Short mmCIF file of C-alpha atoms and ligand atoms in Angstrom, two decimals:
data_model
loop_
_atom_site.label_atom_id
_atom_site.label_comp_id
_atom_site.label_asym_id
_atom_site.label_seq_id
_atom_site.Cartn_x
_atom_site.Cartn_y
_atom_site.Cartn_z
CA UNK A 18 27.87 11.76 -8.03
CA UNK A 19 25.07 13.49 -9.92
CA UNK A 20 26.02 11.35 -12.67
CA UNK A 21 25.77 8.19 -10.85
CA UNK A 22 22.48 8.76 -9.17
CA UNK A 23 20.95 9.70 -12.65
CA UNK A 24 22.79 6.33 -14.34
CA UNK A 25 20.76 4.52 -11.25
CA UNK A 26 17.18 5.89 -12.33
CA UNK A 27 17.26 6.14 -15.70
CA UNK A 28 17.81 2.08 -15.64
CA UNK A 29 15.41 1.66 -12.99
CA UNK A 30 12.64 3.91 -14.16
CA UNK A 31 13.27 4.92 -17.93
CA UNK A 32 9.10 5.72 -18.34
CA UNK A 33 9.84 8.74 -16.16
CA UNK A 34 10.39 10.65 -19.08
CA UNK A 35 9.74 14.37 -16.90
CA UNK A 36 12.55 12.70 -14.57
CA UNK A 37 10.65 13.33 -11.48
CA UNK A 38 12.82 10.40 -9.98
CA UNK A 39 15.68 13.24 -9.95
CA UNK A 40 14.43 14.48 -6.77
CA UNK A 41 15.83 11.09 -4.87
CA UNK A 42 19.11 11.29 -3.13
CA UNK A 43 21.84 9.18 -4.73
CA UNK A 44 21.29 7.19 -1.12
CA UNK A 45 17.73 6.36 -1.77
CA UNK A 46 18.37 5.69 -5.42
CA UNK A 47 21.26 3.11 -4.25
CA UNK A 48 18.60 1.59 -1.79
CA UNK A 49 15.70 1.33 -4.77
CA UNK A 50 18.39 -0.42 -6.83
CA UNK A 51 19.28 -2.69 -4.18
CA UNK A 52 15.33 -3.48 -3.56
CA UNK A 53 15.36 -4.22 -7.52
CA UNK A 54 18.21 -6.28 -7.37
CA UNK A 55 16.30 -8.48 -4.71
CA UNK A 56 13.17 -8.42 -7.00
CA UNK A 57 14.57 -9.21 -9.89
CA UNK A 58 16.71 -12.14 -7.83
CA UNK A 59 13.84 -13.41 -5.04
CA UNK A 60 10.30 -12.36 -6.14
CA UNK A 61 10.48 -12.57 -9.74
CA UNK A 62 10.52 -15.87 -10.01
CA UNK A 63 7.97 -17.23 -7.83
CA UNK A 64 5.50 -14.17 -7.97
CA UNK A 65 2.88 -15.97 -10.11
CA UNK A 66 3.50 -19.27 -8.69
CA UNK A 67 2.71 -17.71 -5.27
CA UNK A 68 -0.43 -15.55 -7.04
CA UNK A 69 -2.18 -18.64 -8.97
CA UNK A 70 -1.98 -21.05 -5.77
CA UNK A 71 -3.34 -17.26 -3.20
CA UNK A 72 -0.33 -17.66 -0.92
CA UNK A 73 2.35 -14.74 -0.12
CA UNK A 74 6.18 -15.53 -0.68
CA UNK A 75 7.27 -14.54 2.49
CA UNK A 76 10.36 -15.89 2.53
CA UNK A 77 11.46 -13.79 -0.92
CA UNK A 78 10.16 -10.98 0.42
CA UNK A 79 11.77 -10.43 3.80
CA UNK A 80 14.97 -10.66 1.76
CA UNK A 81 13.79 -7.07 1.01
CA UNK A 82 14.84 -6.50 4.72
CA UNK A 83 18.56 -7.33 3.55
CA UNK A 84 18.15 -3.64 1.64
CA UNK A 85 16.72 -2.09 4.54
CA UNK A 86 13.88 -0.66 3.11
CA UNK A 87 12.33 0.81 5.84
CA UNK A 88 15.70 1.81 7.92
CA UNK A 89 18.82 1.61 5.42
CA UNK A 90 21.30 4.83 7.06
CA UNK A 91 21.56 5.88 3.57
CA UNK A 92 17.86 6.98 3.97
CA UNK A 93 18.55 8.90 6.84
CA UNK A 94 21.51 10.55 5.52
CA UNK A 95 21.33 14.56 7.11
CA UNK A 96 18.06 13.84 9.32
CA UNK A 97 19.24 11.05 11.33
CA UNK A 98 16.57 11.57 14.34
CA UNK A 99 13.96 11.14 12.20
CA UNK A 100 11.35 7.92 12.39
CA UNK A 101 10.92 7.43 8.55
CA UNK A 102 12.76 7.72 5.68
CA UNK A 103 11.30 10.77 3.17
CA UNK A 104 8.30 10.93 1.95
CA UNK A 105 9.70 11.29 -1.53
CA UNK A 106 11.42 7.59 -1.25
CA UNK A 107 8.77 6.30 0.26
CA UNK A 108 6.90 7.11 -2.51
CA UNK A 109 9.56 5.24 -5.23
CA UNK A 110 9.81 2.40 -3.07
CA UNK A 111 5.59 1.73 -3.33
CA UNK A 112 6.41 2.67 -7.01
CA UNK A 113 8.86 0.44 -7.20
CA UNK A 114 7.15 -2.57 -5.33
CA UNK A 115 4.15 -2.30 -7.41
CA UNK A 116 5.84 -1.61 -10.73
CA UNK A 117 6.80 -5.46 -9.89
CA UNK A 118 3.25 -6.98 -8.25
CA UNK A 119 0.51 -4.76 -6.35
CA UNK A 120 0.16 -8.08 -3.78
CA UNK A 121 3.84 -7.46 -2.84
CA UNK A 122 3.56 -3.36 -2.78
CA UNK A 123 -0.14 -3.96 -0.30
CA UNK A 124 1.40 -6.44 2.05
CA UNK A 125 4.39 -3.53 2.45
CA UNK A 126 1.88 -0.97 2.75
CA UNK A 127 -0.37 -2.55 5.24
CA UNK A 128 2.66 -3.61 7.65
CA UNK A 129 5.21 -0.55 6.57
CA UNK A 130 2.42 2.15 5.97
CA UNK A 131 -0.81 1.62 7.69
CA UNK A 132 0.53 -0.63 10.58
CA UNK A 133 3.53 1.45 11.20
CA UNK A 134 1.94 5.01 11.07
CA UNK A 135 -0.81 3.67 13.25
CA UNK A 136 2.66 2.98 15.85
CA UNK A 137 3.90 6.25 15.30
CA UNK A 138 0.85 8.14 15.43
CA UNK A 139 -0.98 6.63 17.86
CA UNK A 140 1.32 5.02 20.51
CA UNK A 141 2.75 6.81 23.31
CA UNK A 142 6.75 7.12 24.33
CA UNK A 143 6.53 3.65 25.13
CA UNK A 144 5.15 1.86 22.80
CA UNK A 145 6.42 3.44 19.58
CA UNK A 146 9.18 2.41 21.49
CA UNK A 147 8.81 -1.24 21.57
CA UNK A 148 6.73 -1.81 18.55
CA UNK A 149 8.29 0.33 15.92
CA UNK A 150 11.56 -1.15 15.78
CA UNK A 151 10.91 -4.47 15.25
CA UNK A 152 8.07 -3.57 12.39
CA UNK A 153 11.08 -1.56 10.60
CA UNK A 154 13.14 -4.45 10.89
CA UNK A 155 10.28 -6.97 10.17
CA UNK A 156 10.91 -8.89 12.83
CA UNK A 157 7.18 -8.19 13.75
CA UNK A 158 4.82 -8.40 11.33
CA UNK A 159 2.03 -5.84 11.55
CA UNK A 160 -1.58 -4.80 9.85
CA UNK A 161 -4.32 -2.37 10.40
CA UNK A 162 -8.02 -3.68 11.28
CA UNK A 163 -10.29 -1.32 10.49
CA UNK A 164 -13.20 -2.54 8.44
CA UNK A 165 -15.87 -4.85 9.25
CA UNK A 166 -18.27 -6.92 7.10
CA UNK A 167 -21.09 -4.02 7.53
CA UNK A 168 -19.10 -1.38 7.62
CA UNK A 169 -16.52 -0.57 4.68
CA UNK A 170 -17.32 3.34 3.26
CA UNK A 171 -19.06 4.37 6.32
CA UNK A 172 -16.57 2.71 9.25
CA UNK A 173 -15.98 6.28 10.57
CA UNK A 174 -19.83 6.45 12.07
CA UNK A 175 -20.81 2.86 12.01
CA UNK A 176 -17.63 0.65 13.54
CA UNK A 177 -19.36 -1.96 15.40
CA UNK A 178 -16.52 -3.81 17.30
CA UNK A 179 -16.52 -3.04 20.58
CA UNK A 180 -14.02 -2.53 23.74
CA UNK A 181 -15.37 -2.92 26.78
CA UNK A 182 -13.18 -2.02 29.80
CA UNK A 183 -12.32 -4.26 32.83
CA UNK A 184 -9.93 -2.42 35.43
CA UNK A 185 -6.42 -2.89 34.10
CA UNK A 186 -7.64 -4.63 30.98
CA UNK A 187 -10.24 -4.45 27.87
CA UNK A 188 -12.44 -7.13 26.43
CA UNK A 189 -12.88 -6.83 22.54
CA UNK A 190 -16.13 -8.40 20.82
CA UNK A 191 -16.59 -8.32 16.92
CA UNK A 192 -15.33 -8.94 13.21
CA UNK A 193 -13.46 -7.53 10.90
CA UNK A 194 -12.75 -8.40 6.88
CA UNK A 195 -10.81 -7.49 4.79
CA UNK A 196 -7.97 -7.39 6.88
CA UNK A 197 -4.22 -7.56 4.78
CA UNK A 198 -1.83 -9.88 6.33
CA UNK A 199 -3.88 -10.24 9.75
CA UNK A 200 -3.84 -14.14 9.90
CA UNK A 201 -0.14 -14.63 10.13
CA UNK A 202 0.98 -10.90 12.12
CA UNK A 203 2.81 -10.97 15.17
CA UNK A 204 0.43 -7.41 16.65
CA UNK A 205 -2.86 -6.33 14.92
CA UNK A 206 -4.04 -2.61 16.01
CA UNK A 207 -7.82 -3.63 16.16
CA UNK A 208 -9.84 -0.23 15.94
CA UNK A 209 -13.10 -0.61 18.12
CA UNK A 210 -15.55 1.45 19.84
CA UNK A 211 -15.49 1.60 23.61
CA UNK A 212 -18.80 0.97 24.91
CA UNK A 213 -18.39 4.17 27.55
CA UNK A 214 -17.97 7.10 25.39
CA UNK A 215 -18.70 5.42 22.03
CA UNK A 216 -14.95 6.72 21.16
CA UNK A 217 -12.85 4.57 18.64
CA UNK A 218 -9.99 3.24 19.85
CA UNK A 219 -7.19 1.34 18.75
CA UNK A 220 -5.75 -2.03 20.72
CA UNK A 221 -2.74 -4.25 19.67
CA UNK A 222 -4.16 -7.59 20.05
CA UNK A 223 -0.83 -10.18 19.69
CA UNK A 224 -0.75 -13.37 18.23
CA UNK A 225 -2.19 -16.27 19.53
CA UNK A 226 -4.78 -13.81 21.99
CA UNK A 227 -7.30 -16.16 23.21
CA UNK A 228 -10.91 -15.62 21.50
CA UNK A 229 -8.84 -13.66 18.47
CA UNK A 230 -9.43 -15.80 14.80
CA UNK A 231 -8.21 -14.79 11.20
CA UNK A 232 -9.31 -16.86 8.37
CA UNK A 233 -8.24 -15.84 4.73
CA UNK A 234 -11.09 -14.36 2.51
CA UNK A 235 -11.75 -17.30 -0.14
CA UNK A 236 -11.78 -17.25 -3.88
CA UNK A 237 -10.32 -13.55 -4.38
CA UNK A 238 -10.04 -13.29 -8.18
CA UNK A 239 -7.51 -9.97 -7.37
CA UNK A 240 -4.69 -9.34 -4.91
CA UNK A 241 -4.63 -13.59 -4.97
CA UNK A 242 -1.01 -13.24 -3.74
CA UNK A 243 -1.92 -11.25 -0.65
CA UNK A 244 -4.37 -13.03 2.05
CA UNK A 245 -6.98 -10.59 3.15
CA UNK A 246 -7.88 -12.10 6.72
CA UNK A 247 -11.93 -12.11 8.51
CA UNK A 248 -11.22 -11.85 11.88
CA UNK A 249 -13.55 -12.60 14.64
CA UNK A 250 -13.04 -11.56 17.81
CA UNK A 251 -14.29 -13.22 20.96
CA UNK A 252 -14.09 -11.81 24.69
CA UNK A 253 -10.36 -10.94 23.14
CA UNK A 254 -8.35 -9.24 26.69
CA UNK A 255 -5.77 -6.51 25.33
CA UNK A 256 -3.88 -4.87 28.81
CA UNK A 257 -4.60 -0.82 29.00
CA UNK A 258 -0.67 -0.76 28.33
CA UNK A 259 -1.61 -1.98 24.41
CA UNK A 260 -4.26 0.26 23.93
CA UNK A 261 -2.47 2.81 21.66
CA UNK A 262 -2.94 5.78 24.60
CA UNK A 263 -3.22 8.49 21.06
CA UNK A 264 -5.64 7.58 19.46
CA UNK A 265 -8.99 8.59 21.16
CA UNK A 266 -11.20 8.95 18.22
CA UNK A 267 -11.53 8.62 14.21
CA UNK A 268 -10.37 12.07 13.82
CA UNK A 269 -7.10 10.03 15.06
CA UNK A 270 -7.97 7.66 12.62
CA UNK A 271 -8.76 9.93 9.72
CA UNK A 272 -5.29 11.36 10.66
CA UNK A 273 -3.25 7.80 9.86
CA UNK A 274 -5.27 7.49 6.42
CA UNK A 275 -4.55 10.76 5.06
CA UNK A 276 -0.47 9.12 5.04
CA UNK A 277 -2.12 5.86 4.15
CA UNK A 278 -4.13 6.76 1.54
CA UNK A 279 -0.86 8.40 -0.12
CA UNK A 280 1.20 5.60 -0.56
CA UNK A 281 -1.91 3.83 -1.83
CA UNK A 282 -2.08 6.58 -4.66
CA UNK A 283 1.96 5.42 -5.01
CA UNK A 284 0.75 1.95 -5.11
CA UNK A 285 -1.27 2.94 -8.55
CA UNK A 286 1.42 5.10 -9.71
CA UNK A 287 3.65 1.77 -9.40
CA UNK A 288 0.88 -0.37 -11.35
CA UNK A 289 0.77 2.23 -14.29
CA UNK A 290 4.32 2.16 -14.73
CA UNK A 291 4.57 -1.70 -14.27
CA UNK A 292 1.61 -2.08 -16.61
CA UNK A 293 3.22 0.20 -19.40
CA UNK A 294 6.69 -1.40 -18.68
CA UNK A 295 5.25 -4.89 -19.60
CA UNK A 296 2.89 -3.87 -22.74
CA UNK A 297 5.92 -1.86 -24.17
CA UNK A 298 8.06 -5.15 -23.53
CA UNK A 299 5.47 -7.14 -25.34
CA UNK A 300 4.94 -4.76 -28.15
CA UNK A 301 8.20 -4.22 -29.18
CA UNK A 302 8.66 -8.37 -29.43
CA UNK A 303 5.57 -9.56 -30.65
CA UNK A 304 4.88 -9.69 -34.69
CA UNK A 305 1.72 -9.65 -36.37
CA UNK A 306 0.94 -9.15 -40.64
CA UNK A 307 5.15 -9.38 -40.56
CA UNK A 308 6.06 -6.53 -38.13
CA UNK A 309 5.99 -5.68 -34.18
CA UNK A 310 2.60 -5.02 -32.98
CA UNK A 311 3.99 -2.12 -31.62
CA UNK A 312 4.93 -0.28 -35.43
CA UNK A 313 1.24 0.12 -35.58
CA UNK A 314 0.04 3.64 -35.70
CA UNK A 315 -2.84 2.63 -33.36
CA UNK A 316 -0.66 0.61 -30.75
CA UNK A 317 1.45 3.77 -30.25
CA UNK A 318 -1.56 5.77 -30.04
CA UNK A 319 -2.15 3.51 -26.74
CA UNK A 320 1.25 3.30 -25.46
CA UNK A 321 1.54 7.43 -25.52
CA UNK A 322 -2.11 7.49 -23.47
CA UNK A 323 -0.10 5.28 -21.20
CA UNK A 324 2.57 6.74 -21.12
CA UNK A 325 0.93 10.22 -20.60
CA UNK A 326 -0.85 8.14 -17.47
CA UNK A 327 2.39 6.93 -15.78
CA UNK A 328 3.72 10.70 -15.70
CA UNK A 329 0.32 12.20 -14.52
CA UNK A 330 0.27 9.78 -11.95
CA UNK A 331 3.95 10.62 -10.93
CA UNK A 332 3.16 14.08 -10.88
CA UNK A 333 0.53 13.35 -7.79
CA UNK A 334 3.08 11.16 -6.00
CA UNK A 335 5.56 13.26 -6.41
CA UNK A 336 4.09 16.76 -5.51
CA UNK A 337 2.06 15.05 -2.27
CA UNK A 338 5.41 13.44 -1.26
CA UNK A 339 7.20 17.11 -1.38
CA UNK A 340 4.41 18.96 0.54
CA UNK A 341 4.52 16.07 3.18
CA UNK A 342 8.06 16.36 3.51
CA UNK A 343 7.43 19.69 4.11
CA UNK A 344 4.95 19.22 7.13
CA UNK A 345 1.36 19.57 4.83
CA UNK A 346 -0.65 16.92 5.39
CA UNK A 347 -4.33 17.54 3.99
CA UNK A 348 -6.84 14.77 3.67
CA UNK A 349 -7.67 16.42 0.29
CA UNK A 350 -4.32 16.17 -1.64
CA UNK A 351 -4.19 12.02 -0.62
CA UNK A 352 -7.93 11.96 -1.66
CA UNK A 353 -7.19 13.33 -4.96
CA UNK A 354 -4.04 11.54 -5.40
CA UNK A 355 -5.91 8.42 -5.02
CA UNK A 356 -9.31 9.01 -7.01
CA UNK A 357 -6.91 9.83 -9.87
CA UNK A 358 -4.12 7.79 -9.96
CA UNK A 359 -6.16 5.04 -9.27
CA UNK A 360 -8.59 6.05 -12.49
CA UNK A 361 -5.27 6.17 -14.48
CA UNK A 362 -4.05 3.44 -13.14
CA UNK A 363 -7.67 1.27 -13.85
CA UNK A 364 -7.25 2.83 -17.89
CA UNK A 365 -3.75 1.51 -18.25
CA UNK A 366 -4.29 -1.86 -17.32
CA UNK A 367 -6.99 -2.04 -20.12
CA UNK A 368 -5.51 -0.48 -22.61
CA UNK A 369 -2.07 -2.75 -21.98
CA UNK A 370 -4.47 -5.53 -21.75
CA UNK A 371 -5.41 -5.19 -25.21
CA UNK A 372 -2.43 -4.18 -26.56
CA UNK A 373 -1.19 -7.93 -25.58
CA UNK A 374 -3.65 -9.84 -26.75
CA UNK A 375 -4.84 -13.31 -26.22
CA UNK A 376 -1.56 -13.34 -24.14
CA UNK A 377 -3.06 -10.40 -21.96
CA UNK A 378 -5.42 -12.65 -20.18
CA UNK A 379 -2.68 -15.53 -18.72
CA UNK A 380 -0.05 -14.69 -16.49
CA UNK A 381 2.87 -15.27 -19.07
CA UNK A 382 3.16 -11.26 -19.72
CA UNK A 383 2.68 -9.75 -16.31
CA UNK A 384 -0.34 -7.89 -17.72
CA UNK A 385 -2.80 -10.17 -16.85
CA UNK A 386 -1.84 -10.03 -13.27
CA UNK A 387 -2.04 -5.80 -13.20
CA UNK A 388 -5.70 -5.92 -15.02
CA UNK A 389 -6.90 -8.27 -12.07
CA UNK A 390 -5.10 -6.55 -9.20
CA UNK A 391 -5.89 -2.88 -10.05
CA UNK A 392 -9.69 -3.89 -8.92
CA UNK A 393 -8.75 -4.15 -5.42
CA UNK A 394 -6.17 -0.83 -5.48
CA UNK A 395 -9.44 0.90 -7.25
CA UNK A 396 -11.40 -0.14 -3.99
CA UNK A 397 -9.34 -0.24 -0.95
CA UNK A 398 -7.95 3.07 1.17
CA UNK A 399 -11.48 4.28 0.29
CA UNK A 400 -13.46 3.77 -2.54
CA UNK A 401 -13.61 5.78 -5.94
CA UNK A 402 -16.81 7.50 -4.46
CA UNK A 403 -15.53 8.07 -1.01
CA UNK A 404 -12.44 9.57 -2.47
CA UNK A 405 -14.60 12.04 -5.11
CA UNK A 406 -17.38 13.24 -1.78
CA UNK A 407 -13.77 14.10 0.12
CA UNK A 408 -12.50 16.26 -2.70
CA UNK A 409 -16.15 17.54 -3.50
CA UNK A 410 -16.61 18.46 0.49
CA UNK A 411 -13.20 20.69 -0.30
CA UNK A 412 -14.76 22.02 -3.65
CA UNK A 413 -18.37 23.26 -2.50
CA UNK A 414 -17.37 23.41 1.07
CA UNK A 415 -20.23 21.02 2.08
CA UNK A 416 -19.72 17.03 2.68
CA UNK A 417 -22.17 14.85 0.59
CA UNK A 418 -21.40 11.25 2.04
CA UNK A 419 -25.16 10.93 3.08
C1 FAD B 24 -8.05 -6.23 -1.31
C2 FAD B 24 -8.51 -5.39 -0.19
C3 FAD B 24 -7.67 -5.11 0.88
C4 FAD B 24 -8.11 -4.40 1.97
N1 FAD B 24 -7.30 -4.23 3.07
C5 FAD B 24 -7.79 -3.68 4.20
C6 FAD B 24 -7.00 -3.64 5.39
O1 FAD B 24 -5.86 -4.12 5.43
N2 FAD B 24 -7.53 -3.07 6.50
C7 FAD B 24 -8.78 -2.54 6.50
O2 FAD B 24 -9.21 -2.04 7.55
N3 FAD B 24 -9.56 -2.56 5.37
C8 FAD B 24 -9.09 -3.12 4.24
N4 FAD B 24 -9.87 -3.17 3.09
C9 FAD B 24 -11.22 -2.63 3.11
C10 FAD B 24 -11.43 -1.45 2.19
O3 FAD B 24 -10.87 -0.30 2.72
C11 FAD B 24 -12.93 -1.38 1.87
O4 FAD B 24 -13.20 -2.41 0.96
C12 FAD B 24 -13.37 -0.04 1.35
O5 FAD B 24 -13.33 0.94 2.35
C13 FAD B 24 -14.81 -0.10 0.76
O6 FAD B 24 -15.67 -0.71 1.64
P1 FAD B 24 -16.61 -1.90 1.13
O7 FAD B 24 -15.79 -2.85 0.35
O8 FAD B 24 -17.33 -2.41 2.31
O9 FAD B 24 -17.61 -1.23 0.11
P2 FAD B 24 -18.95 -0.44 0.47
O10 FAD B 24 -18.66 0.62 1.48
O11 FAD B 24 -20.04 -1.43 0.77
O12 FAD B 24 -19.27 0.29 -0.89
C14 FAD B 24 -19.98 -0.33 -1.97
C15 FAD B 24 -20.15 0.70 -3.08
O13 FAD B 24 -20.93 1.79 -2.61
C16 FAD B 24 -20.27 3.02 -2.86
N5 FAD B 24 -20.60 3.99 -1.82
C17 FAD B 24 -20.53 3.83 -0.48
N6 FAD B 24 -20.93 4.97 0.14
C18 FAD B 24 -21.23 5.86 -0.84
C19 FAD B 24 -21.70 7.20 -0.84
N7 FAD B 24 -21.90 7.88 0.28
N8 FAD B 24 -21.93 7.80 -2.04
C20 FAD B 24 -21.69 7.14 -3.20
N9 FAD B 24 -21.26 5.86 -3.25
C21 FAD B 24 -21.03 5.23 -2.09
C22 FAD B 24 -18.79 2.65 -2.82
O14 FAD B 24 -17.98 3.60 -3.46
C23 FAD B 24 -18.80 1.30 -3.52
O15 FAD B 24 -18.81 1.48 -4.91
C24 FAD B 24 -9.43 -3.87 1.98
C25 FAD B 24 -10.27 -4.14 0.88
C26 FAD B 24 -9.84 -4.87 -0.19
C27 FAD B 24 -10.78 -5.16 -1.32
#
């Protein structure tokens, strides 16, 4: 069985040279194959079609469903009340999403990470009850609206939307950008500040809410397969019974980000490997002065700087995902994960851009498509900056954000 399970990984992930992917059950291994096999089969094919015209292949990708990716038994195999899957697969399945396209692994992470934690988190009984469910299953679609056109670093003490409440009912007034798959989800947990005690709170507003508009941000020169709504929101009425009843401030926030920002760090860990996959493809195939651009002393130079990236960026997935699985969640160790994984990630792309050439810049060798997409990674789930003043608040013991 041992020897099956390490057959699995080695063909999925042969850059994990430190075999880190050892840790998986042979369950979750079966499941990341599976997800491959439906890559490889659904995505593969369109995924630059879909990224040069900026429109998401959502039909290929809820055949990722068919794997159960999110609820498969085999990922619950010994812990079968629990609500998620580890924390260890969870990170290979972000690796393995964005060792394929970053667009793919963000619209995941902003319905299966930061729209489902903000379920589990911050509903009560009831409504992880109802929601959670059908996000596991996609049947809904979710997001997570959280920053507005003024307010991206500092959103924790300057959110601007407003909730406003009405007896049974709240009225919602403001925008939002950025927002990952908001224009076409079936709920969107809206984060806005109640006018009464200035608390931020978080309200599933549901499709087709009067007064509630998403428009996809134009002319995105990264992500392009992924629409990034601007939402406006207009006298928007969400029932008390959708306001998510646990979340009753941005400490309740801050708590959903420290799992969010996590799989984002897995999300860079996946481009690094994807980016290295696809160089080492190209320079093992491409000649130049009569032999492979890769028998050059200073293209292997490169590849082992990459390849020395993809395992220190494992080695953050992997040791956050154990110490979450073991109940440790610190908004430090995310931080750090994904200031540096996210700098490794931002060196790999260049350096495999190089390597390829001309070629590099089109979307013909997959590299092109990491260099542009690891700008957004490098900026979302808080900035390089905002990342460095969280671990430098831990260092010195003082916070330096202002
Ligand atoms: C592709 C993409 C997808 C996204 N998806 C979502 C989503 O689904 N939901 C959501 O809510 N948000 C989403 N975001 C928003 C994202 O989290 C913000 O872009 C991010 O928090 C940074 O905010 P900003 O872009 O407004 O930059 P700003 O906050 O304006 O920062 C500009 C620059 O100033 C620096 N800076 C800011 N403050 C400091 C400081 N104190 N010290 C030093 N430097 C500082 C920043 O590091 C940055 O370099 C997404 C963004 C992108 C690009």
């Amino acid at each position: 069985m041992a020897d099956k399970k390490q057959e699995i990984l080695k063909e999925l992930y042969p850059e994990d040279i430190y075999s880190y992917a050892s840790k998986l059950t042979l369950g979750e291994a079966e499941v990341l194959q599976q997800t491959r096999q439906i890559i490889e089969k659904e995505l593969r094919p369109v995924i630059n079609e879909y990224w040069e015209k900026a429109e998401f292949p959502f039909e290929q990708f809820y055949k990722l469903a068919d794997a159960g990716i999110m609820n498969n038994p085999k990922l619950f195999e010994g812990r079968e009340n629990a609500q998620k899957p580890r924390e260890i697969y969870n990170a290979f399945l972000y690796y393995e999403l964005a060792r394929f396209d970053s667009s793919v692994a963000t619209f995941y992470t902003v319905h299966g990470g930061l729209g489902y934690n903000t379920i589990l988190l911050g509903g009560d009984e009831r409504q992880v009850k109802e929601f959670a469910p059908k996000v596991a299953n996609f049947e809904w679609q979710t997001c997570f609206a959280l920053t507005e056109p003024d307010h991206g670093s500092d959103v924790a003490g300057g959110l601007a939307t407003t909730a406003k409440r009405e007896g049974d009912h709240w009225v919602l007034n403001g925008e939002k950008r950025w927002i990952g798959g908001a224009d076409t989800a079936d709920i969107i947990p809206v984060f806005a500040r109640d006018v009464e005690d200035h608390k931020i709170k978080c309200f599933v507003v549901r499709k087709g809410a009067k007064g509630y508009n998403a428009v996809p941000v134009p002319r995105k020169v990264s992500l392009r397969a992924i629409q990034n709504a601007h939402i406006t929101l207009e006298d928007v009425v969400v029932p008390e019974e959708d306001r998510l009843q646990n979340i009753n401030g941005f400490k309740d926030v801050a708590n959903i980000l420290i799992h969010t920002r996590a799989d984002v760090a897995h999300i860079a860990t996946g481009m690094t490997g994807g980016a290295y996959a696809a160089t080492v493809k190209v320079a093992k195939e491409r000649d130049q002065f009569g032999k492979k651009v890769g028998h050059f002393q200073i293209t292997q130079e490169k590849l082992a700087r990459m390849l020395a990236n993809v395992t220190s960026a494992l080695s953050f997935s992997v040791r956050i995902s154990e110490l979450m699985d073991e109940g440790q969640y610190e908004m430090v160790n995310s931080a750090l994960a994904k200031m540096n994984n996210a700098l490794v990630m931002r060196d790999t792309v260049a350096l495999g851009r190089g390597i390829v050439g001309g070629n590099g810049i089109t979307l013909d060798t997959d590299i092109g498509r990491f260099f542009a997409d690891a700008e957004a990674i490098y900026t979302y789930e808080g900035t390089h900056e905002v990342n460095a003043l969280i671990v430098g608040r831990e260092i010195v013991g003082k916070g330096a954000f202002v």
